mmCIF file of C-alpha atoms and ligand atoms in Angstrom:
data_model
loop_
_atom_site.group_PDB
_atom_site.id
_atom_site.type_symbol
_atom_site.label_atom_id
_atom_site.label_comp_id
_atom_site.label_asym_id
_atom_site.label_seq_id
_atom_site.Cartn_x
_atom_site.Cartn_y
_atom_site.Cartn_z
ATOM 1 C CA MET A 35 42.047 -77.936 -27.346
ATOM 2 C CA ASP A 36 40.245 -81.012 -26.140
ATOM 3 C CA THR A 37 39.351 -81.427 -22.496
ATOM 4 C CA GLU A 38 41.688 -83.848 -20.789
ATOM 5 C CA PRO A 39 39.870 -86.692 -19.044
ATOM 6 C CA THR A 40 39.934 -86.003 -15.314
ATOM 7 C CA SER A 41 39.665 -88.433 -12.457
ATOM 8 C CA PRO A 42 36.019 -88.756 -11.499
ATOM 9 C CA THR A 43 35.276 -87.637 -7.974
ATOM 10 C CA GLY A 44 31.756 -89.058 -7.518
ATOM 11 C CA GLU A 45 30.829 -92.401 -6.049
ATOM 12 C CA TYR A 46 29.852 -94.045 -9.314
ATOM 13 C CA PRO A 47 32.678 -95.926 -11.013
ATOM 14 C CA HIS A 48 33.270 -94.599 -14.516
ATOM 15 C CA VAL A 49 33.240 -96.666 -17.683
ATOM 16 C CA PRO A 50 34.509 -95.636 -21.112
ATOM 17 C CA PHE A 51 31.978 -93.578 -23.072
ATOM 18 C CA THR A 52 30.852 -95.310 -26.265
ATOM 19 C CA PRO A 53 30.269 -92.614 -28.886
ATOM 20 C CA TYR A 54 27.560 -93.067 -31.484
ATOM 21 C CA VAL A 55 29.330 -92.906 -34.834
ATOM 22 C CA PRO A 56 26.859 -92.553 -37.714
ATOM 23 C CA ALA A 57 27.716 -93.603 -41.260
ATOM 24 C CA GLY A 58 27.572 -90.089 -42.692
ATOM 25 C CA SER A 59 29.046 -86.771 -41.657
ATOM 26 C CA ALA A 60 27.352 -84.659 -38.984
ATOM 27 C CA VAL A 61 26.044 -82.342 -41.724
ATOM 28 C CA GLU A 62 24.567 -85.250 -43.699
ATOM 29 C CA GLU A 63 23.118 -87.001 -40.673
ATOM 30 C CA SER A 64 21.535 -83.874 -39.202
ATOM 31 C CA ALA A 65 20.022 -82.991 -42.578
ATOM 32 C CA GLY A 66 18.640 -86.508 -42.940
ATOM 33 C CA PHE A 67 17.126 -86.449 -39.471
ATOM 34 C CA LEU A 68 15.571 -83.056 -40.130
ATOM 35 C CA GLU A 69 14.010 -84.387 -43.331
ATOM 36 C CA ARG A 70 12.376 -87.239 -41.415
ATOM 37 C CA MET A 71 11.262 -85.004 -38.550
ATOM 38 C CA ARG A 72 9.633 -82.582 -40.967
ATOM 39 C CA LEU A 73 7.158 -85.359 -41.755
ATOM 40 C CA ARG A 74 6.012 -85.585 -38.139
ATOM 41 C CA ARG A 75 2.534 -84.218 -37.651
ATOM 42 C CA SER A 76 0.044 -84.340 -34.832
ATOM 43 C CA VAL A 77 -2.670 -86.579 -36.215
ATOM 44 C CA ARG A 78 -6.241 -86.787 -34.932
ATOM 45 C CA MET A 79 -7.553 -89.397 -37.367
ATOM 46 C CA PHE A 80 -6.463 -92.877 -36.343
ATOM 47 C CA SER A 81 -6.762 -96.318 -37.882
ATOM 48 C CA ALA A 82 -7.826 -99.215 -35.646
ATOM 49 C CA ARG A 83 -4.955 -101.267 -37.111
ATOM 50 C CA ALA A 84 -3.170 -103.140 -34.343
ATOM 51 C CA VAL A 85 0.270 -102.137 -33.107
ATOM 52 C CA PRO A 86 2.300 -104.898 -31.403
ATOM 53 C CA GLU A 87 3.049 -104.397 -27.727
ATOM 54 C CA GLU A 88 6.728 -104.800 -28.555
ATOM 55 C CA VAL A 89 6.608 -101.496 -30.445
ATOM 56 C CA ILE A 90 5.216 -99.777 -27.368
ATOM 57 C CA ARG A 91 7.932 -101.374 -25.225
ATOM 58 C CA ASN A 92 10.607 -100.136 -27.636
ATOM 59 C CA VAL A 93 9.372 -96.549 -27.900
ATOM 60 C CA VAL A 94 8.892 -96.281 -24.134
ATOM 61 C CA ALA A 95 12.345 -97.756 -23.509
ATOM 62 C CA ALA A 96 13.708 -95.137 -25.945
ATOM 63 C CA ALA A 97 11.925 -92.395 -23.987
ATOM 64 C CA GLY A 98 13.479 -93.834 -20.844
ATOM 65 C CA THR A 99 16.951 -93.030 -22.207
ATOM 66 C CA ALA A 100 16.202 -89.323 -21.686
ATOM 67 C CA PRO A 101 18.413 -87.283 -19.384
ATOM 68 C CA SER A 102 16.840 -86.360 -16.039
ATOM 69 C CA GLY A 103 17.662 -84.370 -12.928
ATOM 70 C CA ALA A 104 20.163 -86.404 -10.852
ATOM 71 C CA ASN A 105 19.235 -89.355 -13.098
ATOM 72 C CA LYS A 106 16.063 -89.876 -11.048
ATOM 73 C CA GLN A 107 14.035 -90.775 -14.165
ATOM 74 C CA PRO A 108 10.859 -89.274 -12.684
ATOM 75 C CA TRP A 109 8.436 -90.769 -15.192
ATOM 76 C CA ARG A 110 5.943 -93.600 -15.601
ATOM 77 C CA PHE A 111 4.303 -94.572 -18.868
ATOM 78 C CA VAL A 112 0.976 -96.376 -18.668
ATOM 79 C CA ALA A 113 0.122 -98.033 -21.987
ATOM 80 C CA VAL A 114 -3.576 -98.793 -22.351
ATOM 81 C CA ALA A 115 -4.962 -101.183 -24.963
ATOM 82 C CA SER A 116 -8.041 -102.334 -23.044
ATOM 83 C CA PRO A 117 -11.139 -101.182 -24.984
ATOM 84 C CA GLU A 118 -13.026 -100.723 -21.708
ATOM 85 C CA LEU A 119 -10.311 -98.517 -20.193
ATOM 86 C CA LYS A 120 -9.946 -96.548 -23.422
ATOM 87 C CA ARG A 121 -13.691 -95.947 -23.409
ATOM 88 C CA ARG A 122 -13.543 -94.665 -19.838
ATOM 89 C CA ILE A 123 -10.543 -92.451 -20.633
ATOM 90 C CA ARG A 124 -12.486 -91.008 -23.570
ATOM 91 C CA GLU A 125 -15.501 -90.375 -21.352
ATOM 92 C CA GLY A 126 -13.368 -88.653 -18.695
ATOM 93 C CA ALA A 127 -11.453 -86.577 -21.237
ATOM 94 C CA GLU A 128 -14.580 -85.488 -23.106
ATOM 95 C CA ALA A 129 -16.239 -84.437 -19.841
ATOM 96 C CA GLU A 130 -13.274 -82.145 -19.064
ATOM 97 C CA GLU A 131 -13.131 -80.903 -22.652
ATOM 98 C CA ARG A 132 -16.824 -79.997 -22.636
ATOM 99 C CA GLU A 133 -16.117 -77.826 -19.586
ATOM 100 C CA PHE A 134 -13.028 -76.395 -21.256
ATOM 101 C CA TYR A 135 -14.779 -75.358 -24.450
ATOM 102 C CA ALA A 136 -17.934 -74.143 -22.671
ATOM 103 C CA ARG A 137 -16.431 -72.357 -19.671
ATOM 104 C CA ARG A 138 -12.751 -72.721 -18.791
ATOM 105 C CA ALA A 139 -11.052 -71.530 -21.968
ATOM 106 C CA THR A 140 -10.437 -67.831 -22.398
ATOM 107 C CA ALA A 141 -11.830 -66.050 -25.457
ATOM 108 C CA GLN A 142 -8.295 -65.654 -26.804
ATOM 109 C CA TRP A 143 -7.585 -69.366 -26.345
ATOM 110 C CA LEU A 144 -10.765 -70.348 -28.187
ATOM 111 C CA ALA A 145 -9.904 -67.899 -30.951
ATOM 112 C CA ASP A 146 -6.431 -69.472 -31.266
ATOM 113 C CA LEU A 147 -7.960 -72.959 -31.458
ATOM 114 C CA ALA A 148 -10.709 -72.051 -33.916
ATOM 115 C CA PRO A 149 -8.482 -72.417 -37.020
ATOM 116 C CA LEU A 150 -7.591 -75.960 -35.891
ATOM 117 C CA GLY A 151 -11.246 -76.912 -35.630
ATOM 118 C CA THR A 152 -10.841 -78.906 -32.399
ATOM 119 C CA ASP A 153 -13.859 -79.596 -30.214
ATOM 120 C CA PRO A 154 -14.735 -81.693 -27.134
ATOM 121 C CA SER A 155 -15.265 -84.867 -29.164
ATOM 122 C CA LYS A 156 -12.250 -87.225 -28.885
ATOM 123 C CA PRO A 157 -13.124 -90.443 -30.756
ATOM 124 C CA PHE A 158 -9.424 -91.142 -31.370
ATOM 125 C CA LEU A 159 -9.108 -92.098 -27.696
ATOM 126 C CA GLU A 160 -11.130 -95.220 -28.449
ATOM 127 C CA ILE A 161 -10.041 -95.863 -32.030
ATOM 128 C CA ALA A 162 -6.251 -95.746 -31.563
ATOM 129 C CA PRO A 163 -4.986 -99.197 -30.524
ATOM 130 C CA TRP A 164 -2.938 -97.687 -27.679
ATOM 131 C CA ILE A 165 -3.073 -94.726 -25.370
ATOM 132 C CA ILE A 166 0.154 -93.965 -23.541
ATOM 133 C CA VAL A 167 -0.531 -91.904 -20.435
ATOM 134 C CA VAL A 168 2.639 -90.173 -19.289
ATOM 135 C CA PHE A 169 2.884 -89.568 -15.549
ATOM 136 C CA LYS A 170 5.457 -87.468 -13.742
ATOM 137 C CA LEU A 171 6.770 -88.591 -10.383
ATOM 138 C CA VAL A 172 6.454 -85.871 -7.761
ATOM 139 C CA ARG A 173 8.166 -88.151 -5.264
ATOM 140 C CA GLY A 174 10.774 -90.615 -6.445
ATOM 141 C CA ASP A 175 10.247 -94.363 -6.553
ATOM 142 C CA GLY A 176 11.250 -95.634 -3.132
ATOM 143 C CA GLU A 177 11.291 -92.184 -1.483
ATOM 144 C CA GLU A 178 9.275 -92.186 1.710
ATOM 145 C CA PRO A 179 6.221 -89.935 2.030
ATOM 146 C CA GLY A 180 6.857 -86.975 4.305
ATOM 147 C CA ARG A 181 10.585 -86.948 3.495
ATOM 148 C CA GLU A 182 12.171 -84.900 0.721
ATOM 149 C CA PRO A 183 10.687 -85.750 -2.679
ATOM 150 C CA GLY A 184 14.035 -86.783 -4.187
ATOM 151 C CA VAL A 185 13.184 -85.651 -7.714
ATOM 152 C CA TYR A 186 14.523 -82.594 -9.520
ATOM 153 C CA TYR A 187 13.611 -80.662 -12.674
ATOM 154 C CA VAL A 188 10.641 -82.972 -13.062
ATOM 155 C CA ASN A 189 8.790 -81.018 -15.775
ATOM 156 C CA GLU A 190 11.964 -80.548 -17.791
ATOM 157 C CA SER A 191 12.901 -84.223 -17.446
ATOM 158 C CA VAL A 192 9.460 -85.592 -18.325
ATOM 159 C CA GLY A 193 9.097 -83.049 -21.142
ATOM 160 C CA ILE A 194 12.372 -84.218 -22.675
ATOM 161 C CA ALA A 195 11.395 -87.889 -22.293
ATOM 162 C CA THR A 196 8.030 -87.189 -23.898
ATOM 163 C CA GLY A 197 9.735 -85.458 -26.831
ATOM 164 C CA MET A 198 11.911 -88.496 -27.321
ATOM 165 C CA LEU A 199 8.851 -90.749 -27.073
ATOM 166 C CA ILE A 200 7.070 -88.740 -29.774
ATOM 167 C CA THR A 201 10.188 -88.938 -31.944
ATOM 168 C CA ALA A 202 10.463 -92.712 -31.462
ATOM 169 C CA ILE A 203 6.767 -93.150 -32.327
ATOM 170 C CA HIS A 204 7.258 -91.105 -35.493
ATOM 171 C CA LEU A 205 10.380 -92.962 -36.574
ATOM 172 C CA ALA A 206 8.552 -96.288 -36.103
ATOM 173 C CA GLY A 207 6.098 -95.123 -38.776
ATOM 174 C CA LEU A 208 3.284 -94.455 -36.319
ATOM 175 C CA VAL A 209 1.430 -91.295 -35.426
ATOM 176 C CA THR A 210 0.413 -89.667 -32.186
ATOM 177 C CA LEU A 211 -1.134 -86.548 -30.753
ATOM 178 C CA THR A 212 -0.208 -84.710 -27.572
ATOM 179 C CA HIS A 213 -3.470 -84.511 -25.753
ATOM 180 C CA THR A 214 -3.921 -82.705 -22.452
ATOM 181 C CA PRO A 215 -7.496 -82.797 -21.205
ATOM 182 C CA SER A 216 -7.342 -80.434 -18.276
ATOM 183 C CA PRO A 217 -7.471 -81.163 -15.395
ATOM 184 C CA MET A 218 -6.227 -84.716 -15.817
ATOM 185 C CA GLY A 219 -6.853 -85.978 -12.300
ATOM 186 C CA PHE A 220 -9.455 -88.442 -13.576
ATOM 187 C CA LEU A 221 -6.599 -90.486 -15.080
ATOM 188 C CA THR A 222 -5.051 -91.098 -11.654
ATOM 189 C CA ALA A 223 -8.265 -92.644 -10.345
ATOM 190 C CA LEU A 224 -9.110 -94.475 -13.558
ATOM 191 C CA LEU A 225 -5.706 -96.104 -13.862
ATOM 192 C CA GLY A 226 -5.278 -96.646 -10.118
ATOM 193 C CA ARG A 227 -1.974 -94.815 -9.966
ATOM 194 C CA PRO A 228 -0.212 -94.139 -6.649
ATOM 195 C CA ALA A 229 -0.127 -90.733 -4.946
ATOM 196 C CA ASN A 230 3.414 -89.881 -6.136
ATOM 197 C CA GLU A 231 2.366 -89.925 -9.801
ATOM 198 C CA ARG A 232 0.626 -87.049 -11.589
ATOM 199 C CA PRO A 233 -0.721 -87.213 -15.141
ATOM 200 C CA PHE A 234 1.514 -85.201 -17.488
ATOM 201 C CA LEU A 235 -0.049 -85.821 -20.875
ATOM 202 C CA LEU A 236 -1.715 -88.440 -22.947
ATOM 203 C CA LEU A 237 -0.667 -89.852 -26.327
ATOM 204 C CA PRO A 238 -2.969 -91.934 -28.524
ATOM 205 C CA VAL A 239 -0.646 -94.092 -30.648
ATOM 206 C CA GLY A 240 -1.369 -95.962 -33.852
ATOM 207 C CA TYR A 241 -1.424 -95.781 -37.614
ATOM 208 C CA PRO A 242 -3.133 -92.891 -39.384
ATOM 209 C CA ALA A 243 -6.609 -93.557 -40.768
ATOM 210 C CA PRO A 244 -6.529 -94.124 -44.534
ATOM 211 C CA GLY A 245 -7.009 -90.696 -46.083
ATOM 212 C CA ALA A 246 -6.216 -88.891 -42.818
ATOM 213 C CA THR A 247 -5.799 -85.143 -43.192
ATOM 214 C CA VAL A 248 -3.967 -82.563 -41.102
ATOM 215 C CA PRO A 249 -4.335 -78.793 -40.968
ATOM 216 C CA ASP A 250 -2.198 -76.930 -43.465
ATOM 217 C CA ILE A 251 0.033 -75.173 -40.963
ATOM 218 C CA GLY A 252 3.724 -74.431 -41.160
ATOM 219 C CA ARG A 253 6.747 -74.277 -38.929
ATOM 220 C CA LYS A 254 8.736 -71.164 -38.246
ATOM 221 C CA PRO A 255 11.827 -71.094 -40.470
ATOM 222 C CA VAL A 256 15.038 -71.807 -38.605
ATOM 223 C CA ASP A 257 16.191 -68.211 -38.912
ATOM 224 C CA GLN A 258 13.181 -67.202 -36.885
ATOM 225 C CA ILE A 259 13.897 -69.609 -34.036
ATOM 226 C CA LEU A 260 17.700 -69.630 -34.010
ATOM 227 C CA VAL A 261 19.908 -66.820 -32.809
ATOM 228 C CA VAL A 262 23.608 -67.307 -33.504
ATOM 229 C CA GLU A 263 26.152 -65.324 -31.560
ATOM 230 C CA ARG A 264 29.704 -65.793 -32.821
HETATM 231 N N1 LIG B 454 -7.367 -79.764 -24.798
HETATM 232 C C1 LIG B 454 -8.325 -79.268 -25.768
HETATM 233 C C2 LIG B 454 -7.994 -77.929 -26.312
HETATM 234 C C3 LIG B 454 -6.745 -77.795 -27.081
HETATM 235 C C4 LIG B 454 -5.739 -77.006 -26.590
HETATM 236 C C5 LIG B 454 -4.601 -76.768 -27.298
HETATM 237 I I1 LIG B 454 -3.225 -75.502 -26.581
HETATM 238 C C6 LIG B 454 -4.431 -77.370 -28.565
HETATM 239 O O1 LIG B 454 -3.265 -77.141 -29.281
HETATM 240 C C7 LIG B 454 -5.436 -78.164 -29.067
HETATM 241 C C8 LIG B 454 -6.586 -78.392 -28.315
HETATM 242 C C9 LIG B 454 -8.546 -80.295 -26.871
HETATM 243 O O2 LIG B 454 -7.792 -81.277 -26.928
HETATM 244 O O3 LIG B 454 -9.438 -80.152 -27.669
#
């Protein structure tokens, strides 16, 4: 039995929900989406080919449609194309990465990374035409310092938005890489962000370099990640 619409009790007036009705059946559409998502890879070899700012506006606006705790939308996306800023971001990230690989990482972590062949060198941060730095808001826009932060489930919300951003980038025919130089405090200073924003992760965005390669790794089959209880 369907749920009967009930009278809303909140303060927001309600409007009719507009369902998204795809051309195909749910089985066809979900299979088609899966096929396209299977082609998404984290890419570390970027082309310098330009990407119009409008693309960045579209993918960020798509990320901004994500659900969030109490609809507070606790995110900020800083899109950097300035070669000078990208150079400084690379410098800052590589400084943290050198520490990570030399001292901070545990032996197990380094062993897990070894097959991927990553190292402190991050040339893609300068080569990719854009870097999107995702910030989480630890106090909502317009919330006064010293009062309650007014944001909820921030990591969940920003994580979901970032997933949608990565998906939008992929479906635009571009590539990206989730990059988390740790700690990321240098990004706050470099980009002059206010005290209520904390760096969450960083995404170089662009086209893949001609002949780009990716590690030959697989995904767990669905039966390994899905548990069905009927
Ligand atoms: N941030 C480092 C190390 C690194 C960590 C994980 I977990 C990766 O999946 C890949 C790299 C770096 O970017 O090299």
